[in-house]
mmCIF file of C-alpha atoms in Angstrom:
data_model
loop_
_atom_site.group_PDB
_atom_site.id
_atom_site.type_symbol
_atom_site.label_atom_id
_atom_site.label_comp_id
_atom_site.label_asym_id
_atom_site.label_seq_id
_atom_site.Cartn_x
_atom_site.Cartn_y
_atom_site.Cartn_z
ATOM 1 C CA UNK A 603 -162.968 17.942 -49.315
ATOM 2 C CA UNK A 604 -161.309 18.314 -45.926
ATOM 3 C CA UNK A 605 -157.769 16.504 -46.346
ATOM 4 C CA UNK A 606 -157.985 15.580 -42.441
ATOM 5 C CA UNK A 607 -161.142 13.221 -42.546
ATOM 6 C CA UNK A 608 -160.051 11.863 -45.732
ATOM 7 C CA UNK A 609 -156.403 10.842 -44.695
ATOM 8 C CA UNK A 610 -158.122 9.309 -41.378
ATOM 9 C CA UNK A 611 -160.980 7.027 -43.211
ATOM 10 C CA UNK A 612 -158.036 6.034 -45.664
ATOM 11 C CA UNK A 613 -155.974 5.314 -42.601
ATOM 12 C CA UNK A 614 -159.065 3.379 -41.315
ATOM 13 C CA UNK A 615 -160.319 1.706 -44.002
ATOM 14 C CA UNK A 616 -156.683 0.303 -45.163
ATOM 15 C CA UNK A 617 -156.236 -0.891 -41.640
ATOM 16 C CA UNK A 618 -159.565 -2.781 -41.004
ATOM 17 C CA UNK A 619 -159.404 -4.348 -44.286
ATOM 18 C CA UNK A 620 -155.491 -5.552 -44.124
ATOM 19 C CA UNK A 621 -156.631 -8.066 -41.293
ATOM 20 C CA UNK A 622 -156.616 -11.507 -43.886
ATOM 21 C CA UNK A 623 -159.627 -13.279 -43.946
ATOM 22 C CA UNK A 624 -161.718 -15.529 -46.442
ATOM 23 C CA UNK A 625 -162.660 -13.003 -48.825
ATOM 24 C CA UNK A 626 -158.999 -10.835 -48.925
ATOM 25 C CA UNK A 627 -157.619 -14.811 -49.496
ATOM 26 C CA UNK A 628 -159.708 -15.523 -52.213
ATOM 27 C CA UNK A 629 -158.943 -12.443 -54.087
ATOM 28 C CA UNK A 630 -154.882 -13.422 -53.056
ATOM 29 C CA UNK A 631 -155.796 -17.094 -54.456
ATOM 30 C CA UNK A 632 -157.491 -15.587 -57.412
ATOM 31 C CA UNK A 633 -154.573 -13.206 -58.103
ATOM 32 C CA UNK A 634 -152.008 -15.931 -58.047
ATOM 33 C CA UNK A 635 -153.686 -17.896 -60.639
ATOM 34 C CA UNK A 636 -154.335 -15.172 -62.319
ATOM 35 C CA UNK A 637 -157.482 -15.690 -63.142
ATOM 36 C CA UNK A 638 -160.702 -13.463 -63.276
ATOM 37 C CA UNK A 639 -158.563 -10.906 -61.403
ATOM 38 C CA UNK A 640 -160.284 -7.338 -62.651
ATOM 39 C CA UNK A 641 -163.634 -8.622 -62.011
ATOM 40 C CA UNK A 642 -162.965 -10.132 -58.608
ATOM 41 C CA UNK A 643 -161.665 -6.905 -57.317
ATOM 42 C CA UNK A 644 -163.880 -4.680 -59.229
ATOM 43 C CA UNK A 645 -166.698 -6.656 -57.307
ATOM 44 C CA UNK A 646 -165.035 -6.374 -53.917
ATOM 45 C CA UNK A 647 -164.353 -2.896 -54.186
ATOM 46 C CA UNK A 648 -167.389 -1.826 -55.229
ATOM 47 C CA UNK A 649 -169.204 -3.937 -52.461
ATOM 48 C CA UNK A 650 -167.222 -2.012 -50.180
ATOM 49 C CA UNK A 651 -168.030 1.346 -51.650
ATOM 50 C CA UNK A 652 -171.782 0.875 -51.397
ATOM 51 C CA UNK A 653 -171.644 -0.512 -47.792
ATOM 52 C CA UNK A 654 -169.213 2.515 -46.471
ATOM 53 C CA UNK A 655 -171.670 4.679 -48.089
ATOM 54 C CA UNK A 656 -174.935 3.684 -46.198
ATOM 55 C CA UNK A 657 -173.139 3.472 -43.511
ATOM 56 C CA UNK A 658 -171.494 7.348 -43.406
ATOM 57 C CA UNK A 659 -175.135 8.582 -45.303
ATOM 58 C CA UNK A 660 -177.019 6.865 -42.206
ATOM 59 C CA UNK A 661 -174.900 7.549 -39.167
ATOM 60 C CA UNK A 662 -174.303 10.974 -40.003
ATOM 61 C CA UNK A 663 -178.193 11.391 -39.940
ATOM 62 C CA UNK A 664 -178.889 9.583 -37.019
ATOM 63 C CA UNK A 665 -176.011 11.313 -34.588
ATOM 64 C CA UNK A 666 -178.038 14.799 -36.169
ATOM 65 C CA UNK A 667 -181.151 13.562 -34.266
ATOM 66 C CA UNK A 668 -180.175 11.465 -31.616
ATOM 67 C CA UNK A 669 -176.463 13.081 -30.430
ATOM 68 C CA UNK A 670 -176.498 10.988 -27.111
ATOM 69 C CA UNK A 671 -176.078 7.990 -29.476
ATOM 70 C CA UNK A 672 -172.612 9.340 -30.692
ATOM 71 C CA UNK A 673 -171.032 8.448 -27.209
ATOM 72 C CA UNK A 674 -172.468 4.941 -27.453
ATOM 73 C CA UNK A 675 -171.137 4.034 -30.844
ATOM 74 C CA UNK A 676 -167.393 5.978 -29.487
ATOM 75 C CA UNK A 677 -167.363 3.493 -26.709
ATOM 76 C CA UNK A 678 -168.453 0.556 -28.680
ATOM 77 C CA UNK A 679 -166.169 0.918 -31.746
ATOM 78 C CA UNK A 680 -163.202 2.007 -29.847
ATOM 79 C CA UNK A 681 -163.818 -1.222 -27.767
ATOM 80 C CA UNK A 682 -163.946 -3.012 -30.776
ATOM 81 C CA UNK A 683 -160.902 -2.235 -32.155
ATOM 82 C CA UNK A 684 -159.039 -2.818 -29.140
ATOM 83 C CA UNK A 685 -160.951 -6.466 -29.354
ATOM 84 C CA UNK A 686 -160.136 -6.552 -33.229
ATOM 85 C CA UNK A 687 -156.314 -5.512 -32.432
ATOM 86 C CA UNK A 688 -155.674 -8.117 -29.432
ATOM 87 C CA UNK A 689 -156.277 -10.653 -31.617
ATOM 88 C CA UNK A 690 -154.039 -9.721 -34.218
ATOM 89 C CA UNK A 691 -151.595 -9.566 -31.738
ATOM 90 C CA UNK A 692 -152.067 -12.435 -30.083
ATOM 91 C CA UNK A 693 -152.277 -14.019 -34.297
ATOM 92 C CA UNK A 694 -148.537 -12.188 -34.166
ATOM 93 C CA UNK A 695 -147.319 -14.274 -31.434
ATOM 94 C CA UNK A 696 -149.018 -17.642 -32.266
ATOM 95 C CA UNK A 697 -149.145 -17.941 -36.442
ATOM 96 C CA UNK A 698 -146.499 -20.200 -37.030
ATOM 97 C CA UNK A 699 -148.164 -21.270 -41.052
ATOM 98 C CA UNK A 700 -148.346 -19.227 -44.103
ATOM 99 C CA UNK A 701 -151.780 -18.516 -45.665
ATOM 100 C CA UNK A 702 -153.469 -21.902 -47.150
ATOM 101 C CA UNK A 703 -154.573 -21.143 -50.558
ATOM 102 C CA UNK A 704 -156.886 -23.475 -51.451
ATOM 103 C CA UNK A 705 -156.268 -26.615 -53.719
ATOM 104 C CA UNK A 706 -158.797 -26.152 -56.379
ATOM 105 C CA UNK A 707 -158.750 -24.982 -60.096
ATOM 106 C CA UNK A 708 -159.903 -21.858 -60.835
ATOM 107 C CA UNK A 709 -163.097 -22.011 -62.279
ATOM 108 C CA UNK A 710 -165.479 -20.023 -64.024
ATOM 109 C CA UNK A 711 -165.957 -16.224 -64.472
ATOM 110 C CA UNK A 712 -169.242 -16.632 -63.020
ATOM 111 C CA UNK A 713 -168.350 -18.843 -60.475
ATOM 112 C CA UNK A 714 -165.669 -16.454 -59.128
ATOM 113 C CA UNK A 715 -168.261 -13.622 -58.757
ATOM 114 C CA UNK A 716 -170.617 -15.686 -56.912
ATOM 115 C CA UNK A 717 -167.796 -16.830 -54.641
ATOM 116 C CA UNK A 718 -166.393 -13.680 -54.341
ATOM 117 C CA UNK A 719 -169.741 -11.699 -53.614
ATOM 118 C CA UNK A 720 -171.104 -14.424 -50.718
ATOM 119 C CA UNK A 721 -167.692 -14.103 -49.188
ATOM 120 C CA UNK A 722 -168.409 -10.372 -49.076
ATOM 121 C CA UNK A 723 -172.077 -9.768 -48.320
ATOM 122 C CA UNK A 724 -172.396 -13.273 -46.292
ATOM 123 C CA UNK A 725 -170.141 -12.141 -43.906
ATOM 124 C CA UNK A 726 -171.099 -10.179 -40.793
ATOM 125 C CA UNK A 727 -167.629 -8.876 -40.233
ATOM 126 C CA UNK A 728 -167.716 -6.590 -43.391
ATOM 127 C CA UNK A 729 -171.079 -5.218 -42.031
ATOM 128 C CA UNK A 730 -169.299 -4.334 -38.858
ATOM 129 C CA UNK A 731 -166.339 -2.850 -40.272
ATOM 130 C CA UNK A 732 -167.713 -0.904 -42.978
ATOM 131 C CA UNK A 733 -171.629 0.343 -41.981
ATOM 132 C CA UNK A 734 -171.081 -0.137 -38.140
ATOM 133 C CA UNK A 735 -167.523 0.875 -37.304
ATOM 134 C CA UNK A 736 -166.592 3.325 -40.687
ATOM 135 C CA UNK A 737 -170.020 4.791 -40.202
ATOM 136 C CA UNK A 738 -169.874 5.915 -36.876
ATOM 137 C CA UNK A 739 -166.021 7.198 -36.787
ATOM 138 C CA UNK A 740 -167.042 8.927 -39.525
ATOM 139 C CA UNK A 741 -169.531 11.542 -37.213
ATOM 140 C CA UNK A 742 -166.671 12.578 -35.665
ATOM 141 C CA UNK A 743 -165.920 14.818 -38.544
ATOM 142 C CA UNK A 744 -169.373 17.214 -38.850
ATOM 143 C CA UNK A 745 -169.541 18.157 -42.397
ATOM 144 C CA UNK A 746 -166.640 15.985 -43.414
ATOM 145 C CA UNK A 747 -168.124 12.682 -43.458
ATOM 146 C CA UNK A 748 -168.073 12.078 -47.352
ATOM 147 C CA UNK A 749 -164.415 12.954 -46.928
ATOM 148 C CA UNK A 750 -164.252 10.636 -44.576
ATOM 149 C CA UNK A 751 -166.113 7.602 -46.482
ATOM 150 C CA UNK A 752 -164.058 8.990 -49.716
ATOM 151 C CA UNK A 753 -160.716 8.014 -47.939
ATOM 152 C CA UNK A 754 -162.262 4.750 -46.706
ATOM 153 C CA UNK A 755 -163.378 3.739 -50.487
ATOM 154 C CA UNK A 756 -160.604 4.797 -51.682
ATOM 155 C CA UNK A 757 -158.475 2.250 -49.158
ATOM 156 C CA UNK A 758 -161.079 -0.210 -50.108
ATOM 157 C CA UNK A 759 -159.791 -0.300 -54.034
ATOM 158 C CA UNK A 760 -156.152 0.282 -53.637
ATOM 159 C CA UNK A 761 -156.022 -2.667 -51.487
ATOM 160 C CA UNK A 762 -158.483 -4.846 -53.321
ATOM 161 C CA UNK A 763 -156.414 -4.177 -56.568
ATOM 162 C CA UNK A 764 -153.116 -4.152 -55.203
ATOM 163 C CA UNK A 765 -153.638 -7.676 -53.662
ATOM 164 C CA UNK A 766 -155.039 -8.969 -56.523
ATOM 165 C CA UNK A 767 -152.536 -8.121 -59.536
ATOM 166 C CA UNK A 768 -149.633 -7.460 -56.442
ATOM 167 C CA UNK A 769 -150.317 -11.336 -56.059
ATOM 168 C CA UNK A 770 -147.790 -12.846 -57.872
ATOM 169 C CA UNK A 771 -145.179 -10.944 -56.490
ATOM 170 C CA UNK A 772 -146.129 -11.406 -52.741
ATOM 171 C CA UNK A 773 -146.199 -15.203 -52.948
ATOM 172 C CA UNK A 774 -142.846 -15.428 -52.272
ATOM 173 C CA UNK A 775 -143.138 -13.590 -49.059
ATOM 174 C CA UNK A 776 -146.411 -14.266 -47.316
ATOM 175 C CA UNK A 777 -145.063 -17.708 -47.655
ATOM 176 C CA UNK A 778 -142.895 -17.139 -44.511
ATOM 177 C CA UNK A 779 -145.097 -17.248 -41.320
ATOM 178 C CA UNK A 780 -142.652 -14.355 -40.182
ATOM 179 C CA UNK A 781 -144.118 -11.940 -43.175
ATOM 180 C CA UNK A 782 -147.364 -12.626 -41.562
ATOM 181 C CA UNK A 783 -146.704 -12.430 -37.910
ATOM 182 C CA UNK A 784 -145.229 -8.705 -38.720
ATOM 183 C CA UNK A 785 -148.147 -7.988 -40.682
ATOM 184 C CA UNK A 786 -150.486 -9.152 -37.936
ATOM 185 C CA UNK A 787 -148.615 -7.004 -35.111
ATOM 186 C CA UNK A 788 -148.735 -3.721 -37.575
ATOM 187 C CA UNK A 789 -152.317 -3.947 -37.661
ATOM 188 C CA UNK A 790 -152.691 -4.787 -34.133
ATOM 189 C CA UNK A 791 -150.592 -1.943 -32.975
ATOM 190 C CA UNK A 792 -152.710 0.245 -35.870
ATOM 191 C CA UNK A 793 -156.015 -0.680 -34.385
ATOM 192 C CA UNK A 794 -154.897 0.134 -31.035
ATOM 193 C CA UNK A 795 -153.590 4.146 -32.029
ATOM 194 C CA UNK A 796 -157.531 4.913 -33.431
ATOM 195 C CA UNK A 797 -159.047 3.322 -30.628
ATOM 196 C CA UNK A 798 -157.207 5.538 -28.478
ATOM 197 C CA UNK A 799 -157.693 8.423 -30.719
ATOM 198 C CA UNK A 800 -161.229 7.592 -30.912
ATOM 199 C CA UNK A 801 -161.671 7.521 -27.246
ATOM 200 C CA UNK A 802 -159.522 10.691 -26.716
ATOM 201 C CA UNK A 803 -161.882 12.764 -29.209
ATOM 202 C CA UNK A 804 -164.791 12.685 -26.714
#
């Protein structure tokens, strides 16, 4: 286990999955109401796990036999997390509402997990963050990469289950627009430091 790799994919993976979108503010939603909470992050969470692992398991083997494609994927993700943390910024400067939980009862068991799941594996974005993006910063530790995808995974459940039982308790805050205009600059600025370190390890 090298401690390096796995502090930077936990670094990573918190920081590409703190950006709020429909599936993090479902599980907030479902958290609130308390209401199917385990399973809904169990199922997130373990979503994640199995994408981050086919992605570090298949870019590790393809930079092995094509290394002119590890250049590429440098350029493209640190590109795309200077795209992803621009518009958090710019989300900093221009939220002005909290997040909009929506005004529906809570449903089912089974109706949660089939919400939950098409949020997560219906949504390009996770592909991109967690095979694409997690896969190929993870080549730049030879030898390291489960350590790597081990930090990520381990991001991936702190958060999931932090949100969801944490809910209750963050209400009161995330409904200032302030709380999330900070939290959108953090992860802009965030985005912006790996991107840099990305590009600098070249």
């Amino acid at each position: 286990m090298s401690a390096d790799a796995y502090a930077t994919g936990l670094t990573t993976g918190l920081t590409l999955i703190l950006a709020i979108g429909a599936q993090n503010a479902f599980v907030l939603r479902q958290g609130i109401l308390g209401a199917h909470v385990l399973a809904v992050c169990l199922a997130c969470a373990l979503s994640d796990a199995i994408l981050i692992a086919l992605g570090v398991s298949s870019f590790a083997r393809v930079a092995a036999l094509l290394p002119a494609l590890d250049p590429i994927l440098r350029i493209l993700g640190a590109g795309f997390l200077i795209w992803y943390g621009a518009k958090s910024l710019m989300r900093a400067f221009r939220a002005s509402d909290a997040l909009r939980l929506a005004e529906v009862g809570a449903g089912s068991r089974r109706e949660a997990l089939a919400t939950c799941l098409l949020l997560t594996w219906a949504n390009p974005h996770v592909y991109l963050d967690t095979v694409v993006l997690i896969g190929s910063l993870s080549t730049r530790f030879p030898g390291a990469e489960s350590s790597f995808g081990a930090g990520a995974v381990t991001a991936s459940f702190g958060f999931f289950f932090a949100l969801g039982f944490g809910a209750r308790w963050l209400r009161p805050i995330f409904e200032r627009p302030a709380a999330w205009r900070a939290l959108e600059a953090l992860i802009g600025l965030t985005m912006g430091a790996i991107a840099i370190k990305l590009l600098a390890s070249g």
